[in-house]
Coordinates of N, CA and C in Angstrom, one line a residue:
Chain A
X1 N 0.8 -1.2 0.0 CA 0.0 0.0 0.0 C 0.9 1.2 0.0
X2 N 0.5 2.1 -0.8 CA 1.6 3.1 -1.0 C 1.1 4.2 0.2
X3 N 2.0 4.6 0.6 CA 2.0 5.9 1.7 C 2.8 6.9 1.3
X4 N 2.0 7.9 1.4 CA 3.2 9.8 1.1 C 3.1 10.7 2.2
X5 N 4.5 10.7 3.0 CA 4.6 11.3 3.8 C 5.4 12.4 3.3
X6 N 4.8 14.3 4.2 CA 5.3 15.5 3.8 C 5.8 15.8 4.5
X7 N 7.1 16.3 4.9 CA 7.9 16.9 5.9 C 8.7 18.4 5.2
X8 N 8.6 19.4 6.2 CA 7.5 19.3 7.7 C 6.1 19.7 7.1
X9 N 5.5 19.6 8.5 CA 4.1 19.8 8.7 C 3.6 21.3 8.3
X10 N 4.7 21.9 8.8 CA 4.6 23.4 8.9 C 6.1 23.7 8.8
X11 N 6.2 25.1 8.2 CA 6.9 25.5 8.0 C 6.9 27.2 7.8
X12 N 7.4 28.2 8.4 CA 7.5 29.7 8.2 C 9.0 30.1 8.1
X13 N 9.1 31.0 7.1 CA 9.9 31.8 7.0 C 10.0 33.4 6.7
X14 N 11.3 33.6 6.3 CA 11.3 35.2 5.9 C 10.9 35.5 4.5
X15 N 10.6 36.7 4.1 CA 10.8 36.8 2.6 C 11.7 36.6 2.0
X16 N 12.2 36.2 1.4 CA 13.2 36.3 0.4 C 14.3 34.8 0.3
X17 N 13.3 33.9 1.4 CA 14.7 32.6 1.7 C 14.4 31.6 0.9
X18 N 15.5 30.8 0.7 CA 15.0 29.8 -0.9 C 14.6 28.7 0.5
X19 N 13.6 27.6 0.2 CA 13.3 26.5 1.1 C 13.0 25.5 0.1
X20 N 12.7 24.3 0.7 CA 12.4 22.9 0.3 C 11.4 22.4 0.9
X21 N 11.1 21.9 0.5 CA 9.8 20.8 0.8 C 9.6 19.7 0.4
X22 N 9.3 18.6 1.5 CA 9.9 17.4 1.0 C 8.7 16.2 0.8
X23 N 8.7 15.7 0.3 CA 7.7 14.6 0.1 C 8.5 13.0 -0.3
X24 N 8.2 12.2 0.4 CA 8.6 10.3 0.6 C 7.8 9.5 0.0
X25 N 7.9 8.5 -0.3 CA 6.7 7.6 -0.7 C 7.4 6.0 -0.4
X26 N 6.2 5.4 -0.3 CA 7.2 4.1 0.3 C 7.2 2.9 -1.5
X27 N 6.3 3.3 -2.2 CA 6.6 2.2 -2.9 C 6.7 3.0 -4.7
X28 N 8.2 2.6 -4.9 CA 8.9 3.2 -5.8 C 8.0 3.1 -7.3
X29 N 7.1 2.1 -7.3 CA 6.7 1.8 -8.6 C 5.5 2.7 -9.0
X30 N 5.7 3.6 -9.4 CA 4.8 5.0 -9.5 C 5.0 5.6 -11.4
X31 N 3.5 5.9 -11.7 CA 3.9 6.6 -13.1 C 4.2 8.0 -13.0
X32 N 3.4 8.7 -11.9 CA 4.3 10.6 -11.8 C 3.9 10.7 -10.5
X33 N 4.4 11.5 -10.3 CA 4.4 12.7 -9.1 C 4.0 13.8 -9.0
X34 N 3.2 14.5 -8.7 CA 2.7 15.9 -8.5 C 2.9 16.6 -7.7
X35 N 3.0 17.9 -7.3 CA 3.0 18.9 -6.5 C 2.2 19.8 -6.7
X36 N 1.1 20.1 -5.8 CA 0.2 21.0 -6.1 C 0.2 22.4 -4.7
X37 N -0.7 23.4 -4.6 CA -0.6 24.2 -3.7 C -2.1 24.7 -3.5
X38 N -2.8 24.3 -2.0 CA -4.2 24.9 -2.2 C -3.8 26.1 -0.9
X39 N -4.6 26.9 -0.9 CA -5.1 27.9 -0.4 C -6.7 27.8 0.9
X40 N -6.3 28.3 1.8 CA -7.4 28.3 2.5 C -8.8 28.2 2.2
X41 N -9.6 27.3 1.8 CA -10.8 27.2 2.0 C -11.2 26.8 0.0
X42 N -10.3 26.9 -0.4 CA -10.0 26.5 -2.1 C -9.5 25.3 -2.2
X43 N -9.2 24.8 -3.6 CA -9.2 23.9 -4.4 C -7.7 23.7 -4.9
X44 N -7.7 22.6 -5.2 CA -5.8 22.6 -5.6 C -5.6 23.0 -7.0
X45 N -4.0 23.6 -7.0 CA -3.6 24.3 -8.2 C -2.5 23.6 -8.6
X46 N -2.5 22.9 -9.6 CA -1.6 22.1 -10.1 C -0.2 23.1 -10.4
X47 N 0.9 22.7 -9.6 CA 2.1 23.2 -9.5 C 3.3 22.5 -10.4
X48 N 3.3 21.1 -10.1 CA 4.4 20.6 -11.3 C 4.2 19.7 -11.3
X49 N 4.2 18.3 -12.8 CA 4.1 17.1 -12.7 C 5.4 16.6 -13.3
X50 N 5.9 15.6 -12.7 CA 7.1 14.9 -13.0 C 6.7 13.2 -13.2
X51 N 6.8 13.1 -14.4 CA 6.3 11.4 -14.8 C 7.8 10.6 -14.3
X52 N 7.2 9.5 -14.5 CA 8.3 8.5 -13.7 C 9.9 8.4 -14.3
X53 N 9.5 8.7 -15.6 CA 10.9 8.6 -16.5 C 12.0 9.8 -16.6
X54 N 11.4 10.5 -15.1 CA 11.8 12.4 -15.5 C 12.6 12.8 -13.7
X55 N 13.5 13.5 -13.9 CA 14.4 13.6 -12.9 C 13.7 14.8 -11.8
X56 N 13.4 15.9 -12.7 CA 13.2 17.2 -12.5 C 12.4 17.9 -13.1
X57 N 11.7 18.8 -13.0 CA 10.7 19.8 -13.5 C 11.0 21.5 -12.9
X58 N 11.1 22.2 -13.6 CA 11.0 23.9 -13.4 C 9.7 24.4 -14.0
X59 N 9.2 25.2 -12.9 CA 8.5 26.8 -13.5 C 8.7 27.9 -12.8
X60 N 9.0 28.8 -13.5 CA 9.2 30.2 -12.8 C 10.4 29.7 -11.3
X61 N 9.8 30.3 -10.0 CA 10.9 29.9 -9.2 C 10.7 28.7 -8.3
X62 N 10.1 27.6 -9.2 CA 9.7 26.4 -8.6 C 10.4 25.4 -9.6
X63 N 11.1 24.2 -8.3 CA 11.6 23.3 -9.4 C 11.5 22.1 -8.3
X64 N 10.9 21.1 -9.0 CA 10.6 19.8 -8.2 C 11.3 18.5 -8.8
X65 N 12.0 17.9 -7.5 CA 13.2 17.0 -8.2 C 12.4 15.2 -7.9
X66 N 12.6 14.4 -8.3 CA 11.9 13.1 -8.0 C 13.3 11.8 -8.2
X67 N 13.2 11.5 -7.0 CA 14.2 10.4 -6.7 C 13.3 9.0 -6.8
X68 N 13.1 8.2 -7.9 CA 12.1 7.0 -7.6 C 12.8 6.6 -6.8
X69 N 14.2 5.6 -6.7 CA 15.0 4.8 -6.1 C 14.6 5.2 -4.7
X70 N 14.8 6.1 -4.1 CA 14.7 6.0 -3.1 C 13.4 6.7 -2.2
X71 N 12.3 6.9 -3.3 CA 11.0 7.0 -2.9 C 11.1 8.9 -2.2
X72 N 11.7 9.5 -2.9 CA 11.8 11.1 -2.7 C 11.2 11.8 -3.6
X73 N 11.0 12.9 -3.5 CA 10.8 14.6 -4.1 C 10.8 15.3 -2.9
X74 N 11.6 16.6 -4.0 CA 12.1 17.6 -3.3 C 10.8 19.1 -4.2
X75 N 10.5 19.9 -3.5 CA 10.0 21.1 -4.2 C 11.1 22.2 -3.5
X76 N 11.4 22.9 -4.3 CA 12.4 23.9 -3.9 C 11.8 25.3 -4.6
X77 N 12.0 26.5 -3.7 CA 10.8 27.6 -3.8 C 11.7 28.6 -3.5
X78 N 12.5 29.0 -4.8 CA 13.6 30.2 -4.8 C 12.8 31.7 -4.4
X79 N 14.2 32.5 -3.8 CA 13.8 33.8 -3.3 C 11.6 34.0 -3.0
X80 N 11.1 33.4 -1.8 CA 9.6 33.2 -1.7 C 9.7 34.4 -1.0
X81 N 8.2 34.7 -1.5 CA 7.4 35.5 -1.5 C 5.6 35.2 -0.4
X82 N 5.4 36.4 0.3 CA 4.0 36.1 1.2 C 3.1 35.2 0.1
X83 N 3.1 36.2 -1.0 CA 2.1 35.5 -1.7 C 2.4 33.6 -2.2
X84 N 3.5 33.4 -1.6 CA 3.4 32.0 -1.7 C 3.0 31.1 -0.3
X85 N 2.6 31.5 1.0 CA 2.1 31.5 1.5 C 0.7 30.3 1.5
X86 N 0.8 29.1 1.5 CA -0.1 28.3 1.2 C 0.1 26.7 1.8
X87 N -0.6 25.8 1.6 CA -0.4 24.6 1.9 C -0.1 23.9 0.6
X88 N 0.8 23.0 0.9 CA 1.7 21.7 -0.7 C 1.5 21.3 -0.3
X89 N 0.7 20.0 -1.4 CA 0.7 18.8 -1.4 C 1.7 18.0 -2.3
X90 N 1.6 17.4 -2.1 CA 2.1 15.9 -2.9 C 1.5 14.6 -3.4
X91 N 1.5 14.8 -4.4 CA -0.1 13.5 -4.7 C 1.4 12.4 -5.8
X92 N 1.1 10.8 -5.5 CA 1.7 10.1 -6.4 C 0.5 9.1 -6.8
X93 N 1.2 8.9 -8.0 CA 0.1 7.8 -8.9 C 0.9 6.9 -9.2
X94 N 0.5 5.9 -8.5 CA 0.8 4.2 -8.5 C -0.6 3.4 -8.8
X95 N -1.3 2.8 -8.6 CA -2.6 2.0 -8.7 C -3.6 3.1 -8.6
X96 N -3.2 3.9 -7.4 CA -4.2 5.1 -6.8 C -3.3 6.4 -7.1
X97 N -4.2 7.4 -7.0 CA -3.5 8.8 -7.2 C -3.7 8.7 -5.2
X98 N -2.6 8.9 -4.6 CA -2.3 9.1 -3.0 C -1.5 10.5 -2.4
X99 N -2.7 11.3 -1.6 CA -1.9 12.8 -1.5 C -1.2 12.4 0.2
X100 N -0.4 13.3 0.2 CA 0.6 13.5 1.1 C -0.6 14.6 2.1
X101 N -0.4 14.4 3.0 CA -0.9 15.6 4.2 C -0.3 17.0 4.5
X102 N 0.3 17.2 3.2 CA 0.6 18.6 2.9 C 1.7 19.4 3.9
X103 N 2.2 20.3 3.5 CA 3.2 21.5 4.7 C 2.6 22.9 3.7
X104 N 2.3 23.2 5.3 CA 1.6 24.2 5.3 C 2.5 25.2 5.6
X105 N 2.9 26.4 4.0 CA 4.4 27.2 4.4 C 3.7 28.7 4.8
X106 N 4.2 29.1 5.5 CA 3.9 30.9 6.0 C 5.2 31.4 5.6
X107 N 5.1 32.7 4.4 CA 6.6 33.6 4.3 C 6.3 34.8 4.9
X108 N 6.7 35.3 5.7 CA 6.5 36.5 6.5 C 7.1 37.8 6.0
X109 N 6.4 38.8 6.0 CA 7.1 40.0 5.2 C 8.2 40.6 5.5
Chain B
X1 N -9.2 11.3 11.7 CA -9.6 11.9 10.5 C -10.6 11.8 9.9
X2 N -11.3 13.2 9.2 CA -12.1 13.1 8.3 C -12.4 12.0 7.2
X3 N -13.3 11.7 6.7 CA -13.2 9.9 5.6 C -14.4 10.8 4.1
X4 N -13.5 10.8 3.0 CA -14.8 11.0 1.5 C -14.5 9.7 1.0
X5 N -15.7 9.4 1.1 CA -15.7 8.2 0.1 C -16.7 8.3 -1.3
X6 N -15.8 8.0 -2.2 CA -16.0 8.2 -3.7 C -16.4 6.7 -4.4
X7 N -17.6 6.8 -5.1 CA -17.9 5.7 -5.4 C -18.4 5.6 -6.6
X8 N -18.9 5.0 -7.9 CA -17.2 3.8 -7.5 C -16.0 3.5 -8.2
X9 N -15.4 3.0 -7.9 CA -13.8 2.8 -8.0 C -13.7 3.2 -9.5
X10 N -14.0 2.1 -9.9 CA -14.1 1.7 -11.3 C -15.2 1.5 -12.4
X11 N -15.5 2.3 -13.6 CA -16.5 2.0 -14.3 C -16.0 2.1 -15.7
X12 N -16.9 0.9 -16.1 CA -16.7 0.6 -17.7 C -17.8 0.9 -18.5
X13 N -18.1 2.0 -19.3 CA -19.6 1.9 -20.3 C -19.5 2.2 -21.9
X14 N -20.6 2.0 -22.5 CA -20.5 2.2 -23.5 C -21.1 3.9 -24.1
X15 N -20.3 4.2 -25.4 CA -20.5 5.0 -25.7 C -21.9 6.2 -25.5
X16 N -22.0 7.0 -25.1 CA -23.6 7.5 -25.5 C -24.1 7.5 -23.9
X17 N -24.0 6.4 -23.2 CA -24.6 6.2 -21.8 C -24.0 7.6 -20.4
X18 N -24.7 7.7 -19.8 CA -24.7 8.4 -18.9 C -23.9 8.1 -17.4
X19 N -23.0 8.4 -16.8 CA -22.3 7.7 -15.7 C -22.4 8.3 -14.5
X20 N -23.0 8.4 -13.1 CA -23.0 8.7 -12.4 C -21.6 8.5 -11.2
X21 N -20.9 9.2 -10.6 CA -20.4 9.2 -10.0 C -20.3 9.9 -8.7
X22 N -20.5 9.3 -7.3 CA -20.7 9.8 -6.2 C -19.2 9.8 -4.6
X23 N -19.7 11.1 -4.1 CA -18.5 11.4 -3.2 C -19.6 11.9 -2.1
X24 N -19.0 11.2 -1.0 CA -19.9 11.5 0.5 C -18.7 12.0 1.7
X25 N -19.2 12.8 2.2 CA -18.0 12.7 3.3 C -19.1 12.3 4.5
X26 N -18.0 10.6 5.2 CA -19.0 10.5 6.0 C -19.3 10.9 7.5
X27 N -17.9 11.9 8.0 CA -18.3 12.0 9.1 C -17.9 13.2 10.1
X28 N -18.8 14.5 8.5 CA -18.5 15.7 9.0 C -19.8 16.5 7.7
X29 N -19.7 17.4 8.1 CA -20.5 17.9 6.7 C -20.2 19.2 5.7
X30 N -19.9 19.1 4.5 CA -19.4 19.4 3.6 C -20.1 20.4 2.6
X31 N -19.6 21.9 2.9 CA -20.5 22.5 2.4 C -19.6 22.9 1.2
X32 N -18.7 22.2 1.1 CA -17.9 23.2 -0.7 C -16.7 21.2 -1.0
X33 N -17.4 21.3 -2.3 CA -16.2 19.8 -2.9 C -16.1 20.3 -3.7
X34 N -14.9 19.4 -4.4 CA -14.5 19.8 -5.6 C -14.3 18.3 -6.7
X35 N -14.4 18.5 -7.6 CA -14.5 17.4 -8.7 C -13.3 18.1 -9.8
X36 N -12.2 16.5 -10.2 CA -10.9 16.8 -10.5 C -11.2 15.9 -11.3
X37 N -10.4 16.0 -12.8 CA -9.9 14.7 -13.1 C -8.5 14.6 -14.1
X38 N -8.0 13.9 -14.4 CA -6.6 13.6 -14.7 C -6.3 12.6 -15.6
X39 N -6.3 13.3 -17.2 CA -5.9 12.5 -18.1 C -4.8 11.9 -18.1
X40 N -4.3 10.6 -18.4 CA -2.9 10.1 -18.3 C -2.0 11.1 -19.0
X41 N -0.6 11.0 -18.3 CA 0.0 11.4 -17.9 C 0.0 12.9 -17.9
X42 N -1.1 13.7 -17.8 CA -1.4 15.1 -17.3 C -1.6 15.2 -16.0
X43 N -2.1 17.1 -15.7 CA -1.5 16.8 -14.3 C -3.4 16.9 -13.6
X44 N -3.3 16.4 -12.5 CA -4.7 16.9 -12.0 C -5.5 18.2 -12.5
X45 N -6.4 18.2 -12.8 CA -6.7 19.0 -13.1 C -8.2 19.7 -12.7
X46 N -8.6 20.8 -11.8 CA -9.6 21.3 -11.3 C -11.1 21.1 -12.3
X47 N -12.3 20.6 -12.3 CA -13.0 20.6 -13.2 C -14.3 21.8 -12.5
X48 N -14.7 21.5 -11.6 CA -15.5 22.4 -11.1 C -15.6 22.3 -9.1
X49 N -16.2 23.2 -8.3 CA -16.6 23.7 -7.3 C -18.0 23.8 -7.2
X50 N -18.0 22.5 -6.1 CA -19.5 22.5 -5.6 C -19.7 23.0 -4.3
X51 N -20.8 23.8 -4.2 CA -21.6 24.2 -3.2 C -22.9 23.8 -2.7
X52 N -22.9 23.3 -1.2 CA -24.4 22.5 -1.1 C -25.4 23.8 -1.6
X53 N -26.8 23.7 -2.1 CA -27.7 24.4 -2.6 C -27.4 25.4 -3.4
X54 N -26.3 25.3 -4.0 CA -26.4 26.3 -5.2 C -25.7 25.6 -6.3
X55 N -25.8 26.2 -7.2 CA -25.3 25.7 -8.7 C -23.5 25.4 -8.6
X56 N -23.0 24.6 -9.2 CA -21.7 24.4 -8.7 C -20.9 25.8 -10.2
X57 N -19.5 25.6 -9.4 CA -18.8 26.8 -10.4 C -17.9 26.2 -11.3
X58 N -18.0 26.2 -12.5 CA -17.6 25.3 -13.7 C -16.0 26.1 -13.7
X59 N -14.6 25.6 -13.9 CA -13.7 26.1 -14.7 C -13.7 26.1 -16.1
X60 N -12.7 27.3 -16.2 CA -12.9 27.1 -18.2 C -13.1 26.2 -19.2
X61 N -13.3 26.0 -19.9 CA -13.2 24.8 -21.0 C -14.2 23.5 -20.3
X62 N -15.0 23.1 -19.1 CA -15.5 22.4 -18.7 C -16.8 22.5 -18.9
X63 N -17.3 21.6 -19.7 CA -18.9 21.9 -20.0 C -20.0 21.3 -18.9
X64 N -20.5 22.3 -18.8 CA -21.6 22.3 -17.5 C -22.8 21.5 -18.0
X65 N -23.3 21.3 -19.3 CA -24.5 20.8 -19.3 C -23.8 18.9 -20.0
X66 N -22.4 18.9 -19.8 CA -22.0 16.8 -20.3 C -21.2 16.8 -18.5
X67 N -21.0 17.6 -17.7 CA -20.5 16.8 -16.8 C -21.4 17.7 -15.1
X68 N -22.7 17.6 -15.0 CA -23.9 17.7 -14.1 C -23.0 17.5 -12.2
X69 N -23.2 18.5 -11.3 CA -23.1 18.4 -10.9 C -24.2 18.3 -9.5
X70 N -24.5 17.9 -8.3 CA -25.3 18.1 -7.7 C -24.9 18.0 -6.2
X71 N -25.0 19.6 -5.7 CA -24.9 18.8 -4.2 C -25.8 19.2 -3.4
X72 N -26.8 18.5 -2.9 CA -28.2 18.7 -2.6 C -27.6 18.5 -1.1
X73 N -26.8 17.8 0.0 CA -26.7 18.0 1.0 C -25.4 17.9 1.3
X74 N -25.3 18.0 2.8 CA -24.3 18.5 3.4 C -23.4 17.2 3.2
X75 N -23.6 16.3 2.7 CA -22.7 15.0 3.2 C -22.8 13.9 1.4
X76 N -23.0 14.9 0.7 CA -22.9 13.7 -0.5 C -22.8 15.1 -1.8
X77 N -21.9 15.2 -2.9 CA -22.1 15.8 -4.0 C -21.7 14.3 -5.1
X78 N -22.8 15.0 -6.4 CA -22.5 13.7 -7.4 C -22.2 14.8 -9.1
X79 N -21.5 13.6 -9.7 CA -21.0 13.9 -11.0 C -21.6 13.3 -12.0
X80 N -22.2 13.6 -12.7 CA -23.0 13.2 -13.9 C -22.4 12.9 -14.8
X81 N -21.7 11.8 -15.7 CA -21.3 12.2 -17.1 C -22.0 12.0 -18.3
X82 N -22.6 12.9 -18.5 CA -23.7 12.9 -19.5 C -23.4 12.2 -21.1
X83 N -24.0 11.5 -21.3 CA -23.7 11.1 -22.9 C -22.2 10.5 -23.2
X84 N -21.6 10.0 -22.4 CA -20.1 10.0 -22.1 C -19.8 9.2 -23.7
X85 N -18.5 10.1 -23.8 CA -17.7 9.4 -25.2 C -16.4 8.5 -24.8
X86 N -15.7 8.3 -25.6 CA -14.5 8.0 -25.3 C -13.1 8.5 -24.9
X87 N -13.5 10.2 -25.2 CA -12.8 11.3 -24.8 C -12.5 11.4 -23.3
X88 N -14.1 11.0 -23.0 CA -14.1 11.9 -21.6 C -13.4 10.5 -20.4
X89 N -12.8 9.8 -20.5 CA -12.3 8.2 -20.3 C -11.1 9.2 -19.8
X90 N -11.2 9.2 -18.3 CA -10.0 9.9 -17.1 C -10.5 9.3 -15.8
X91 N -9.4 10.1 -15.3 CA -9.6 9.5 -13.4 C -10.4 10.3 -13.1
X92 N -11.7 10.6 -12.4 CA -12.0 11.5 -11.4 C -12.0 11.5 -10.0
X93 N -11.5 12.4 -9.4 CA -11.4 12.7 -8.4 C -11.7 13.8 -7.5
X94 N -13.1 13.4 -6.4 CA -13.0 14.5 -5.2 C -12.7 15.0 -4.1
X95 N -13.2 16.4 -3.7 CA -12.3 16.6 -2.4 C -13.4 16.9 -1.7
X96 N -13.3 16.9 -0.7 CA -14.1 18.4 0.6 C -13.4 18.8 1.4
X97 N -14.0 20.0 1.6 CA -13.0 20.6 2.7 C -13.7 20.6 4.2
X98 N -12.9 20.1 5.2 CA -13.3 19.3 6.2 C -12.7 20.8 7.4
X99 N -13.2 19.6 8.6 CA -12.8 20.2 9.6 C -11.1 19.9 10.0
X100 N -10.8 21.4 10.9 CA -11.8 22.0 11.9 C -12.0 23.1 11.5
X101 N -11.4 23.7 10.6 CA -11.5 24.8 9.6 C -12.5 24.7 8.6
X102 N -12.7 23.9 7.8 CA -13.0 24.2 6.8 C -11.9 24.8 6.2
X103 N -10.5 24.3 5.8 CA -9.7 24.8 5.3 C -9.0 23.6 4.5
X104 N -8.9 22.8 5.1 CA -8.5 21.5 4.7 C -9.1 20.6 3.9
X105 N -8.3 20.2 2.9 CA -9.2 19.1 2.1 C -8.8 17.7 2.1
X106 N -9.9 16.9 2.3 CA -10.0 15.3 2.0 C -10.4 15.1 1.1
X107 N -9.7 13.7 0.8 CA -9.6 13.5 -1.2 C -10.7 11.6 -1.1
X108 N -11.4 12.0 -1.9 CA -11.8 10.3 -2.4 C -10.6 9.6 -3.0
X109 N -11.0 8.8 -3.2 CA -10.5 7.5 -3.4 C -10.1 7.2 -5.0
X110 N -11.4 8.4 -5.6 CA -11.1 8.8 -7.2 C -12.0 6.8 -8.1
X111 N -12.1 8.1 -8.9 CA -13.0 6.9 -10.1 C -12.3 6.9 -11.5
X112 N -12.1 5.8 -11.8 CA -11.5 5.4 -13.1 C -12.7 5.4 -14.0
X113 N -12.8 6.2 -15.3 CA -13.8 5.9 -15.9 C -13.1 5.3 -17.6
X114 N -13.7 4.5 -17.9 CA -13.4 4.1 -19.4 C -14.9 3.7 -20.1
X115 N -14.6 4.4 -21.6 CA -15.8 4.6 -22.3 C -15.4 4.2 -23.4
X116 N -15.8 2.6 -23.9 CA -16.0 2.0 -25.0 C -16.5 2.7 -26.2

């Protein structure tokens, strides 16, 4: 049974610091990975998909890296901004699409 | 934890036919879900926002009168797929937003649909 754990739970910082965010999964056999970002009391916003055969993905100051071997992704969120300020998830698709219980980031002005 | 259960898993029909698909959260009540679905290898993708007693809020390009939505109470919204072709053959998946906020969302279990 596949499980996606998000570390951390929570997370705040300053404006302007580059951070990570991490997402595990226990069972390597997966066709992608996603990272999405919802917003208080909204819907998820599809952030980056990385299919199984793919290392890495960039947009703008977002780049999400995917280790199958050892059941990792990384999301990394250069120079952040308040307005990034939201909850990430991490959803993998193996049999089932399986989200991660999210980290919830605060950037402080 | 909150539990949505999405039903059902898996459905197979033929062209033309109409597919119902249902998401309950059972043990809290849910006044806003959302209905998602995810062509292979694309990424999730938002299809519309339900509201118990009002008309649900369609995103762009998503046609309101082939994919019906209904959420008549606090603990069940359903997805209609009207006339289904072979196009419309994706994963669907919903959410609600649960307690203790109402800020957080729980995800079904998602439906595989394939249309002969």
């Amino acid at each position: 049974k596949q499980e996606v754990t998000q570390i951390p739970a929570a997370l705040s910082v300053p404006e302007g610091e580059n951070l990570v965010l991490n997402c595990s999964f226990t069972d390597s056999a997966i066709y992608n990975l996603q990272w999405f970002r919802q917003d208080p009391g909204k819907g998820l916003t599809s952030l980056l998909l990385i299919q199984s055969s793919q290392r890495e993905q960039t947009s703008g100051r977002l780049n999400a890296s995917l280790d199958k071997s050892s059941g990792r992704s990384t999301l990394y969120i250069a120079a952040s901004q308040p307005g990034d300020s939201a909850t990430y998830l991490c959803a993998v698709l193996s049999e089932k699409l399986v989200f991660g219980k999210g980290t919830k980031l605060t950037v402080n002005p | 934890g909150a539990v949505v259960s999405q039903h059902p898993s898996r459905v197979i029909c033929k062209s033309g036919t109409s597919v119902k698909i249902e998401c309950r959260s059972l043990d809290f009540q849910a006044t806003t879900m959302f209905w998602y679905r995810q062509f292979p290898k694309q990424s999730l993708m938002l299809m519309a926002t339900s509201n118990e007693g009002s008309k649900a809020t369609y995103e762009q390009g998503v046609e309101k009168d082939k994919f019906l939505i209904n959420h008549a109470s606090l603990t069940l919204s359903t997805l209609t797929v009207t006339s289904a072709h072979p196009e419309d053959s994706s994963f669907y998946i919903c959410s609600a937003l649960g307690p203790p906020t109402n800020e957080k969302l729980f995800f079904g279990s998602g439906t595989q649909l394939s249309v002969l």
